[in-house]
């Protein structure tokens, strides 16, 4: 009898840990889709100041990620990923200072927990609209991400809805742009019930200051880098069961660096490194992509 109880407690604990890990990885996926779209949206606006915008002020990009490295503090390793990110941005034909764009993403990743594999598949979109007024930019956005999680025979879904805004200022220093910004995001986070995984809804609001920089070297190379730190105004909770909850730290930092090479004046090959981190995890992902200004 004691052996059965011990086995049952071990299974429940493992499922609880996996739920925590998967929710964390699903959040990372959501942030990658949103952040990549935000960065390209800003870049397309700044392209006017760097004289690399196409005739229509539009941009399309496609990224592929096939290598990841990282660790969660409790003992989970981020082991592999296959991810596609794409999007398009443009200004309006009737007003070149108003921009709109959309980012799409599909990410499939694996974590290792004590030798067992945990799988998370995510897909989502982010829509942007913004206005440039001389050297100032104001933008709004909304998006949705869904994560499908699998650990052993347990499968469940999480959903994230978000809406937000951003204000930034462009500093043009001759082939070198600095863009400090601050943004706010509201999110609704939902876990769909499955077996011992309880249904859960939560609302979060975060504030994120950051800075982006873009530098053109010898008309062939472009460096695009940035750092930001997101601070939640309320703690996210993770539900252990129907009656017990656990607080999780969601404040996190993010650093990205992209090196691009112009094959043509309007066609760029990119190599991208991104790091997300907080007190519980660090996550590094590497991508290769194509970007076209037209």
PDB file of C-alpha atoms in Angstrom:
ATOM      1  CA  UNK A   1       0.000   0.000   0.000  1.00  0.00           C
ATOM      2  CA  UNK A   2       2.794   2.417   0.914  1.00  0.00           C
ATOM      3  CA  UNK A   3       4.565   1.602  -2.356  1.00  0.00           C
ATOM      4  CA  UNK A   4       1.402   2.434  -4.327  1.00  0.00           C
ATOM      5  CA  UNK A   5       0.966   5.743  -2.493  1.00  0.00           C
ATOM      6  CA  UNK A   6       4.637   6.619  -3.071  1.00  0.00           C
ATOM      7  CA  UNK A   7       4.316   5.780  -6.771  1.00  0.00           C
ATOM      8  CA  UNK A   8       1.148   7.883  -7.065  1.00  0.00           C
ATOM      9  CA  UNK A   9       2.799  10.870  -5.351  1.00  0.00           C
ATOM     10  CA  UNK A  10       5.835  10.540  -7.656  1.00  0.00           C
ATOM     11  CA  UNK A  11       3.615  10.563 -10.748  1.00  0.00           C
ATOM     12  CA  UNK A  12       1.625  13.592  -9.530  1.00  0.00           C
ATOM     13  CA  UNK A  13       4.825  15.472  -8.660  1.00  0.00           C
ATOM     14  CA  UNK A  14       6.328  14.672 -12.073  1.00  0.00           C
ATOM     15  CA  UNK A  15       3.183  15.894 -13.818  1.00  0.00           C
ATOM     16  CA  UNK A  16       3.242  19.064 -11.706  1.00  0.00           C
ATOM     17  CA  UNK A  17       6.866  19.766 -12.611  1.00  0.00           C
ATOM     18  CA  UNK A  18       6.197  19.022 -16.282  1.00  0.00           C
ATOM     19  CA  UNK A  19       3.211  21.373 -16.225  1.00  0.00           C
ATOM     20  CA  UNK A  20       5.423  24.125 -14.812  1.00  0.00           C
ATOM     21  CA  UNK A  21       8.176  23.469 -17.377  1.00  0.00           C
ATOM     22  CA  UNK A  22       5.749  23.312 -20.288  1.00  0.00           C
ATOM     23  CA  UNK A  23       3.965  26.497 -19.273  1.00  0.00           C
ATOM     24  CA  UNK A  24       7.367  28.194 -19.072  1.00  0.00           C
ATOM     25  CA  UNK A  25       8.385  26.953 -22.520  1.00  0.00           C
ATOM     26  CA  UNK A  26       5.007  27.929 -23.962  1.00  0.00           C
ATOM     27  CA  UNK A  27       5.519  31.459 -22.602  1.00  0.00           C
ATOM     28  CA  UNK A  28       8.985  31.569 -24.174  1.00  0.00           C
ATOM     29  CA  UNK A  29       7.501  30.558 -27.530  1.00  0.00           C
ATOM     30  CA  UNK A  30       4.877  33.312 -27.234  1.00  0.00           C
ATOM     31  CA  UNK A  31       7.532  35.911 -26.392  1.00  0.00           C
ATOM     32  CA  UNK A  32       9.689  34.879 -29.361  1.00  0.00           C
ATOM     33  CA  UNK A  33       6.819  35.267 -31.843  1.00  0.00           C
ATOM     34  CA  UNK A  34       5.862  38.649 -30.384  1.00  0.00           C
ATOM     35  CA  UNK A  35       9.417  39.976 -29.970  1.00  0.00           C
ATOM     36  CA  UNK A  36      10.563  39.008 -33.462  1.00  0.00           C
ATOM     37  CA  UNK A  37       7.543  40.759 -34.926  1.00  0.00           C
ATOM     38  CA  UNK A  38       8.112  43.876 -32.811  1.00  0.00           C
ATOM     39  CA  UNK A  39      11.771  44.085 -33.816  1.00  0.00           C
ATOM     40  CA  UNK A  40      11.050  43.837 -37.530  1.00  0.00           C
ATOM     41  CA  UNK A  41       8.188  46.327 -37.239  1.00  0.00           C
ATOM     42  CA  UNK A  42      10.551  48.844 -35.603  1.00  0.00           C
ATOM     43  CA  UNK A  43      13.254  48.110 -38.174  1.00  0.00           C
ATOM     44  CA  UNK A  44      10.856  48.761 -41.035  1.00  0.00           C
ATOM     45  CA  UNK A  45       9.958  52.166 -39.550  1.00  0.00           C
ATOM     46  CA  UNK A  46      13.620  53.024 -38.926  1.00  0.00           C
ATOM     47  CA  UNK A  47      14.544  51.890 -42.470  1.00  0.00           C
ATOM     48  CA  UNK A  48      13.387  55.280 -43.760  1.00  0.00           C
ATOM     49  CA  UNK A  49      16.064  57.027 -41.675  1.00  0.00           C
ATOM     50  CA  UNK A  50      18.768  54.592 -42.864  1.00  0.00           C
ATOM     51  CA  UNK A  51      17.795  54.881 -46.556  1.00  0.00           C
ATOM     52  CA  UNK A  52      17.311  51.121 -46.886  1.00  0.00           C
ATOM     53  CA  UNK A  53      13.518  51.182 -47.309  1.00  0.00           C
ATOM     54  CA  UNK A  54      12.080  49.833 -50.550  1.00  0.00           C
ATOM     55  CA  UNK A  55       9.960  51.901 -52.956  1.00  0.00           C
ATOM     56  CA  UNK A  56       6.716  50.806 -51.278  1.00  0.00           C
ATOM     57  CA  UNK A  57       8.089  50.976 -47.714  1.00  0.00           C
ATOM     58  CA  UNK A  58       7.355  47.280 -47.231  1.00  0.00           C
ATOM     59  CA  UNK A  59       9.279  44.361 -45.751  1.00  0.00           C
ATOM     60  CA  UNK A  60       8.892  40.601 -45.591  1.00  0.00           C
ATOM     61  CA  UNK A  61      10.980  38.229 -43.469  1.00  0.00           C
ATOM     62  CA  UNK A  62      11.301  34.487 -42.924  1.00  0.00           C
ATOM     63  CA  UNK A  63      13.382  32.894 -40.141  1.00  0.00           C
ATOM     64  CA  UNK A  64      14.201  29.280 -39.322  1.00  0.00           C
ATOM     65  CA  UNK A  65      15.509  28.122 -35.934  1.00  0.00           C
ATOM     66  CA  UNK A  66      16.942  24.629 -35.536  1.00  0.00           C
ATOM     67  CA  UNK A  67      19.264  24.906 -32.558  1.00  0.00           C
ATOM     68  CA  UNK A  68      18.576  25.844 -28.947  1.00  0.00           C
ATOM     69  CA  UNK A  69      20.395  25.640 -25.625  1.00  0.00           C
ATOM     70  CA  UNK A  70      19.277  26.354 -22.089  1.00  0.00           C
ATOM     71  CA  UNK A  71      18.216  25.092 -18.709  1.00  0.00           C
ATOM     72  CA  UNK A  72      15.419  25.438 -16.169  1.00  0.00           C
ATOM     73  CA  UNK A  73      16.590  25.559 -12.563  1.00  0.00           C
ATOM     74  CA  UNK A  74      14.669  22.490 -11.370  1.00  0.00           C
ATOM     75  CA  UNK A  75      16.562  20.246 -13.769  1.00  0.00           C
ATOM     76  CA  UNK A  76      14.908  20.504 -17.183  1.00  0.00           C
ATOM     77  CA  UNK A  77      17.052  21.025 -20.266  1.00  0.00           C
ATOM     78  CA  UNK A  78      15.860  22.758 -23.420  1.00  0.00           C
ATOM     79  CA  UNK A  79      17.189  20.229 -25.915  1.00  0.00           C
ATOM     80  CA  UNK A  80      15.949  20.997 -29.435  1.00  0.00           C
ATOM     81  CA  UNK A  81      13.575  23.061 -31.533  1.00  0.00           C
ATOM     82  CA  UNK A  82      12.226  23.455 -35.046  1.00  0.00           C
ATOM     83  CA  UNK A  83      10.755  26.883 -35.536  1.00  0.00           C
ATOM     84  CA  UNK A  84       9.536  29.111 -38.341  1.00  0.00           C
ATOM     85  CA  UNK A  85       8.857  32.829 -37.940  1.00  0.00           C
ATOM     86  CA  UNK A  86       7.595  35.061 -40.724  1.00  0.00           C
ATOM     87  CA  UNK A  87       5.888  38.377 -41.202  1.00  0.00           C
ATOM     88  CA  UNK A  88       5.261  41.387 -43.353  1.00  0.00           C
ATOM     89  CA  UNK A  89       5.196  45.130 -42.631  1.00  0.00           C
ATOM     90  CA  UNK A  90       4.344  48.160 -44.722  1.00  0.00           C
ATOM     91  CA  UNK A  91       3.390  51.804 -44.566  1.00  0.00           C
ATOM     92  CA  UNK A  92       0.181  53.099 -46.102  1.00  0.00           C
ATOM     93  CA  UNK A  93       0.206  54.312 -49.683  1.00  0.00           C
ATOM     94  CA  UNK A  94      -1.825  57.341 -48.633  1.00  0.00           C
ATOM     95  CA  UNK A  95       0.346  58.168 -45.596  1.00  0.00           C
ATOM     96  CA  UNK A  96       3.974  56.996 -45.447  1.00  0.00           C
ATOM     97  CA  UNK A  97       4.151  57.691 -41.684  1.00  0.00           C
ATOM     98  CA  UNK A  98       1.478  55.119 -40.754  1.00  0.00           C
ATOM     99  CA  UNK A  99       2.596  51.477 -40.607  1.00  0.00           C
ATOM    100  CA  UNK A 100       0.896  48.120 -40.207  1.00  0.00           C
ATOM    101  CA  UNK A 101       2.287  44.625 -39.919  1.00  0.00           C
ATOM    102  CA  UNK A 102       1.674  41.037 -38.905  1.00  0.00           C
ATOM    103  CA  UNK A 103       3.975  38.392 -37.431  1.00  0.00           C
ATOM    104  CA  UNK A 104       3.313  34.644 -37.520  1.00  0.00           C
ATOM    105  CA  UNK A 105       5.143  31.810 -35.827  1.00  0.00           C
ATOM    106  CA  UNK A 106       5.169  28.039 -35.392  1.00  0.00           C
ATOM    107  CA  UNK A 107       7.566  26.546 -32.831  1.00  0.00           C
ATOM    108  CA  UNK A 108       8.011  22.912 -31.849  1.00  0.00           C
ATOM    109  CA  UNK A 109      10.387  22.262 -28.963  1.00  0.00           C
ATOM    110  CA  UNK A 110      11.508  19.447 -26.681  1.00  0.00           C
ATOM    111  CA  UNK A 111      12.626  19.514 -23.052  1.00  0.00           C
ATOM    112  CA  UNK A 112      14.355  16.752 -21.129  1.00  0.00           C
ATOM    113  CA  UNK A 113      13.291  16.059 -17.525  1.00  0.00           C
ATOM    114  CA  UNK A 114      15.277  13.237 -15.896  1.00  0.00           C
ATOM    115  CA  UNK A 115      15.597  11.528 -19.271  1.00  0.00           C
ATOM    116  CA  UNK A 116      11.915  11.882 -20.192  1.00  0.00           C
ATOM    117  CA  UNK A 117      10.888  14.032 -23.151  1.00  0.00           C
ATOM    118  CA  UNK A 118       8.369  16.856 -22.849  1.00  0.00           C
ATOM    119  CA  UNK A 119       7.004  18.308 -26.080  1.00  0.00           C
ATOM    120  CA  UNK A 120       5.517  21.764 -26.652  1.00  0.00           C
ATOM    121  CA  UNK A 121       4.100  22.908 -29.974  1.00  0.00           C
ATOM    122  CA  UNK A 122       3.078  26.567 -30.328  1.00  0.00           C
ATOM    123  CA  UNK A 123       1.573  28.726 -33.020  1.00  0.00           C
ATOM    124  CA  UNK A 124       0.473  32.309 -32.904  1.00  0.00           C
ATOM    125  CA  UNK A 125       0.210  35.715 -34.501  1.00  0.00           C
ATOM    126  CA  UNK A 126       0.809  39.338 -33.570  1.00  0.00           C
ATOM    127  CA  UNK A 127      -0.695  42.321 -35.392  1.00  0.00           C
ATOM    128  CA  UNK A 128       0.855  45.814 -35.253  1.00  0.00           C
ATOM    129  CA  UNK A 129      -0.134  49.318 -36.232  1.00  0.00           C
ATOM    130  CA  UNK A 130       1.959  52.427 -35.619  1.00  0.00           C
ATOM    131  CA  UNK A 131       2.537  56.053 -36.512  1.00  0.00           C
ATOM    132  CA  UNK A 132       5.807  57.923 -36.897  1.00  0.00           C
ATOM    133  CA  UNK A 133       5.846  61.637 -36.133  1.00  0.00           C
ATOM    134  CA  UNK A 134       9.305  62.967 -37.062  1.00  0.00           C
ATOM    135  CA  UNK A 135      11.548  61.139 -34.559  1.00  0.00           C
ATOM    136  CA  UNK A 136       8.782  59.733 -32.334  1.00  0.00           C
ATOM    137  CA  UNK A 137       6.897  56.437 -32.753  1.00  0.00           C
ATOM    138  CA  UNK A 138       3.697  55.269 -31.128  1.00  0.00           C
ATOM    139  CA  UNK A 139       2.402  51.751 -31.814  1.00  0.00           C
ATOM    140  CA  UNK A 140      -0.329  49.354 -30.759  1.00  0.00           C
ATOM    141  CA  UNK A 141      -0.560  45.570 -31.037  1.00  0.00           C
ATOM    142  CA  UNK A 142      -2.692  42.555 -30.266  1.00  0.00           C
ATOM    143  CA  UNK A 143      -2.020  38.845 -30.610  1.00  0.00           C
ATOM    144  CA  UNK A 144      -2.777  35.267 -29.712  1.00  0.00           C
ATOM    145  CA  UNK A 145      -0.665  32.169 -29.031  1.00  0.00           C
ATOM    146  CA  UNK A 146      -1.791  28.603 -28.396  1.00  0.00           C
ATOM    147  CA  UNK A 147       0.452  25.909 -26.935  1.00  0.00           C
ATOM    148  CA  UNK A 148      -0.116  22.164 -27.166  1.00  0.00           C
ATOM    149  CA  UNK A 149       1.721  20.355 -24.372  1.00  0.00           C
ATOM    150  CA  UNK A 150       2.499  16.663 -24.076  1.00  0.00           C
ATOM    151  CA  UNK A 151       4.154  14.764 -21.220  1.00  0.00           C
ATOM    152  CA  UNK A 152       3.717  10.981 -21.129  1.00  0.00           C
ATOM    153  CA  UNK A 153      -0.049  10.450 -21.675  1.00  0.00           C
ATOM    154  CA  UNK A 154      -0.937  13.943 -20.488  1.00  0.00           C
ATOM    155  CA  UNK A 155      -1.892  16.438 -23.179  1.00  0.00           C
ATOM    156  CA  UNK A 156      -3.327  19.867 -22.518  1.00  0.00           C
ATOM    157  CA  UNK A 157      -3.503  23.314 -24.092  1.00  0.00           C
ATOM    158  CA  UNK A 158      -2.685  26.811 -22.924  1.00  0.00           C
ATOM    159  CA  UNK A 159      -3.774  30.034 -24.601  1.00  0.00           C
ATOM    160  CA  UNK A 160      -2.460  33.580 -24.333  1.00  0.00           C
ATOM    161  CA  UNK A 161      -4.316  36.671 -25.568  1.00  0.00           C
ATOM    162  CA  UNK A 162      -2.470  39.970 -25.423  1.00  0.00           C
ATOM    163  CA  UNK A 163      -2.935  43.623 -26.250  1.00  0.00           C
ATOM    164  CA  UNK A 164      -0.403  46.395 -25.762  1.00  0.00           C
ATOM    165  CA  UNK A 165       1.219  49.629 -26.831  1.00  0.00           C
ATOM    166  CA  UNK A 166       4.665  51.158 -27.259  1.00  0.00           C
ATOM    167  CA  UNK A 167       6.241  54.595 -27.341  1.00  0.00           C
ATOM    168  CA  UNK A 168       9.769  55.177 -28.654  1.00  0.00           C
ATOM    169  CA  UNK A 169      12.096  57.845 -29.989  1.00  0.00           C
ATOM    170  CA  UNK A 170      14.540  57.597 -32.906  1.00  0.00           C
ATOM    171  CA  UNK A 171      18.039  59.042 -32.541  1.00  0.00           C
ATOM    172  CA  UNK A 172      19.743  59.181 -35.953  1.00  0.00           C
ATOM    173  CA  UNK A 173      23.539  59.367 -35.632  1.00  0.00           C
ATOM    174  CA  UNK A 174      24.503  58.844 -39.323  1.00  0.00           C
ATOM    175  CA  UNK A 175      24.232  55.156 -40.268  1.00  0.00           C
ATOM    176  CA  UNK A 176      23.671  54.430 -36.599  1.00  0.00           C
ATOM    177  CA  UNK A 177      20.223  54.460 -34.975  1.00  0.00           C
ATOM    178  CA  UNK A 178      19.370  54.319 -31.286  1.00  0.00           C
ATOM    179  CA  UNK A 179      15.750  53.629 -30.402  1.00  0.00           C
ATOM    180  CA  UNK A 180      14.876  53.646 -26.678  1.00  0.00           C
ATOM    181  CA  UNK A 181      11.297  52.601 -25.959  1.00  0.00           C
ATOM    182  CA  UNK A 182       8.832  51.646 -23.260  1.00  0.00           C
ATOM    183  CA  UNK A 183       5.897  49.309 -23.788  1.00  0.00           C
ATOM    184  CA  UNK A 184       2.982  47.941 -21.804  1.00  0.00           C
ATOM    185  CA  UNK A 185       1.237  44.588 -22.297  1.00  0.00           C
ATOM    186  CA  UNK A 186      -1.976  43.116 -20.934  1.00  0.00           C
ATOM    187  CA  UNK A 187      -2.367  39.325 -21.158  1.00  0.00           C
ATOM    188  CA  UNK A 188      -5.046  36.775 -20.458  1.00  0.00           C
ATOM    189  CA  UNK A 189      -3.497  33.381 -19.787  1.00  0.00           C
ATOM    190  CA  UNK A 190      -5.671  30.233 -19.883  1.00  0.00           C
ATOM    191  CA  UNK A 191      -4.894  26.585 -19.094  1.00  0.00           C
ATOM    192  CA  UNK A 192      -7.392  24.044 -20.427  1.00  0.00           C
ATOM    193  CA  UNK A 193      -8.283  21.247 -17.988  1.00  0.00           C
ATOM    194  CA  UNK A 194      -7.033  17.714 -18.712  1.00  0.00           C
ATOM    195  CA  UNK A 195      -7.005  14.868 -16.150  1.00  0.00           C
ATOM    196  CA  UNK A 196      -5.011  16.141 -13.145  1.00  0.00           C
ATOM    197  CA  UNK A 197      -4.115  19.425 -14.902  1.00  0.00           C
ATOM    198  CA  UNK A 198      -6.710  21.925 -13.592  1.00  0.00           C
ATOM    199  CA  UNK A 199      -8.356  24.688 -15.600  1.00  0.00           C
ATOM    200  CA  UNK A 200      -6.917  28.100 -14.810  1.00  0.00           C
ATOM    201  CA  UNK A 201      -7.348  31.707 -15.953  1.00  0.00           C
ATOM    202  CA  UNK A 202      -5.207  34.680 -15.051  1.00  0.00           C
ATOM    203  CA  UNK A 203      -4.729  38.282 -16.155  1.00  0.00           C
ATOM    204  CA  UNK A 204      -1.318  39.954 -16.149  1.00  0.00           C
ATOM    205  CA  UNK A 205      -0.040  43.429 -16.901  1.00  0.00           C
ATOM    206  CA  UNK A 206       3.635  44.158 -17.566  1.00  0.00           C
ATOM    207  CA  UNK A 207       5.814  47.190 -18.299  1.00  0.00           C
ATOM    208  CA  UNK A 208       8.961  46.811 -20.411  1.00  0.00           C
ATOM    209  CA  UNK A 209      11.687  49.407 -20.986  1.00  0.00           C
ATOM    210  CA  UNK A 210      14.280  48.655 -23.651  1.00  0.00           C
ATOM    211  CA  UNK A 211      16.595  49.952 -26.327  1.00  0.00           C
ATOM    212  CA  UNK A 212      17.301  48.908 -29.914  1.00  0.00           C
ATOM    213  CA  UNK A 213      20.251  49.896 -32.078  1.00  0.00           C
ATOM    214  CA  UNK A 214      20.912  49.482 -35.790  1.00  0.00           C
ATOM    215  CA  UNK A 215      24.258  50.110 -37.455  1.00  0.00           C
ATOM    216  CA  UNK A 216      25.164  49.901 -41.163  1.00  0.00           C
ATOM    217  CA  UNK A 217      28.750  48.923 -41.991  1.00  0.00           C
ATOM    218  CA  UNK A 218      30.244  49.555 -45.460  1.00  0.00           C
ATOM    219  CA  UNK A 219      26.816  49.304 -47.147  1.00  0.00           C
ATOM    220  CA  UNK A 220      26.922  45.480 -46.947  1.00  0.00           C
ATOM    221  CA  UNK A 221      26.631  44.616 -43.264  1.00  0.00           C
ATOM    222  CA  UNK A 222      23.914  45.551 -40.801  1.00  0.00           C
ATOM    223  CA  UNK A 223      23.951  44.965 -37.046  1.00  0.00           C
ATOM    224  CA  UNK A 224      20.596  45.015 -35.274  1.00  0.00           C
ATOM    225  CA  UNK A 225      20.694  44.492 -31.504  1.00  0.00           C
ATOM    226  CA  UNK A 226      18.606  45.252 -28.462  1.00  0.00           C
ATOM    227  CA  UNK A 227      17.927  44.540 -24.826  1.00  0.00           C
ATOM    228  CA  UNK A 228      14.772  44.856 -22.740  1.00  0.00           C
ATOM    229  CA  UNK A 229      13.498  43.887 -19.303  1.00  0.00           C
ATOM    230  CA  UNK A 230       9.861  43.033 -18.641  1.00  0.00           C
ATOM    231  CA  UNK A 231       8.377  43.624 -15.178  1.00  0.00           C
ATOM    232  CA  UNK A 232       5.018  42.152 -14.181  1.00  0.00           C
ATOM    233  CA  UNK A 233       2.789  44.304 -12.007  1.00  0.00           C
ATOM    234  CA  UNK A 234       1.186  41.158 -10.584  1.00  0.00           C
ATOM    235  CA  UNK A 235       2.728  37.724 -10.000  1.00  0.00           C
ATOM    236  CA  UNK A 236       1.766  34.838 -12.220  1.00  0.00           C
ATOM    237  CA  UNK A 237       0.450  31.796 -10.389  1.00  0.00           C
ATOM    238  CA  UNK A 238       0.709  28.174 -11.386  1.00  0.00           C
ATOM    239  CA  UNK A 239      -2.076  25.870 -10.160  1.00  0.00           C
ATOM    240  CA  UNK A 240      -0.796  22.703  -8.481  1.00  0.00           C
ATOM    241  CA  UNK A 241      -4.323  21.318  -8.075  1.00  0.00           C
ATOM    242  CA  UNK A 242      -7.867  22.601  -7.628  1.00  0.00           C
ATOM    243  CA  UNK A 243      -7.067  24.133  -4.224  1.00  0.00           C
ATOM    244  CA  UNK A 244      -3.372  25.060  -4.254  1.00  0.00           C
ATOM    245  CA  UNK A 245      -1.386  27.599  -6.258  1.00  0.00           C
ATOM    246  CA  UNK A 246       2.280  28.460  -6.611  1.00  0.00           C
ATOM    247  CA  UNK A 247       3.720  31.845  -7.554  1.00  0.00           C
ATOM    248  CA  UNK A 248       6.196  31.921 -10.408  1.00  0.00           C
ATOM    249  CA  UNK A 249       8.636  34.731 -11.234  1.00  0.00           C
ATOM    250  CA  UNK A 250       7.767  36.100 -14.696  1.00  0.00           C
ATOM    251  CA  UNK A 251       9.990  39.180 -14.720  1.00  0.00           C
ATOM    252  CA  UNK A 252      12.465  38.431 -17.463  1.00  0.00           C
ATOM    253  CA  UNK A 253      15.139  39.951 -19.634  1.00  0.00           C
ATOM    254  CA  UNK A 254      15.699  39.489 -23.333  1.00  0.00           C
ATOM    255  CA  UNK A 255      18.716  40.210 -25.509  1.00  0.00           C
ATOM    256  CA  UNK A 256      18.899  39.796 -29.259  1.00  0.00           C
ATOM    257  CA  UNK A 257      21.604  40.382 -31.836  1.00  0.00           C
ATOM    258  CA  UNK A 258      21.141  40.034 -35.578  1.00  0.00           C
ATOM    259  CA  UNK A 259      23.882  40.284 -38.189  1.00  0.00           C
ATOM    260  CA  UNK A 260      22.701  40.831 -41.725  1.00  0.00           C
ATOM    261  CA  UNK A 261      24.493  40.737 -45.081  1.00  0.00           C
ATOM    262  CA  UNK A 262      23.031  42.554 -48.102  1.00  0.00           C
ATOM    263  CA  UNK A 263      23.112  40.231 -51.125  1.00  0.00           C
ATOM    264  CA  UNK A 264      21.358  43.059 -52.970  1.00  0.00           C
ATOM    265  CA  UNK A 265      20.458  46.545 -51.787  1.00  0.00           C
ATOM    266  CA  UNK A 266      16.967  45.283 -50.883  1.00  0.00           C
ATOM    267  CA  UNK A 267      17.700  41.637 -49.957  1.00  0.00           C
ATOM    268  CA  UNK A 268      19.273  40.623 -46.640  1.00  0.00           C
ATOM    269  CA  UNK A 269      20.511  37.300 -45.227  1.00  0.00           C
ATOM    270  CA  UNK A 270      20.351  37.338 -41.421  1.00  0.00           C
ATOM    271  CA  UNK A 271      21.932  35.378 -38.565  1.00  0.00           C
ATOM    272  CA  UNK A 272      20.163  35.881 -35.262  1.00  0.00           C
ATOM    273  CA  UNK A 273      20.957  35.095 -31.614  1.00  0.00           C
ATOM    274  CA  UNK A 274      18.335  35.559 -28.882  1.00  0.00           C
ATOM    275  CA  UNK A 275      18.605  34.996 -25.127  1.00  0.00           C
ATOM    276  CA  UNK A 276      15.702  35.022 -22.661  1.00  0.00           C
ATOM    277  CA  UNK A 277      16.394  34.739 -18.952  1.00  0.00           C
ATOM    278  CA  UNK A 278      15.162  35.246 -15.403  1.00  0.00           C
ATOM    279  CA  UNK A 279      15.947  33.825 -11.964  1.00  0.00           C
ATOM    280  CA  UNK A 280      14.742  30.337 -12.960  1.00  0.00           C
ATOM    281  CA  UNK A 281      15.883  29.774 -16.526  1.00  0.00           C
ATOM    282  CA  UNK A 282      18.030  30.817 -19.442  1.00  0.00           C
ATOM    283  CA  UNK A 283      17.098  30.075 -23.045  1.00  0.00           C
ATOM    284  CA  UNK A 284      19.309  30.643 -26.103  1.00  0.00           C
ATOM    285  CA  UNK A 285      18.026  30.244 -29.652  1.00  0.00           C
ATOM    286  CA  UNK A 286      19.834  30.700 -32.969  1.00  0.00           C
ATOM    287  CA  UNK A 287      18.169  31.486 -36.306  1.00  0.00           C
ATOM    288  CA  UNK A 288      18.938  32.084 -39.951  1.00  0.00           C
ATOM    289  CA  UNK A 289      16.644  34.152 -42.127  1.00  0.00           C
ATOM    290  CA  UNK A 290      15.868  36.202 -45.204  1.00  0.00           C
ATOM    291  CA  UNK A 291      14.558  39.775 -45.261  1.00  0.00           C
ATOM    292  CA  UNK A 292      13.339  41.691 -48.321  1.00  0.00           C
ATOM    293  CA  UNK A 293      12.621  45.430 -48.538  1.00  0.00           C
ATOM    294  CA  UNK A 294      10.396  46.292 -51.488  1.00  0.00           C
TER     295      UNK A 294
END
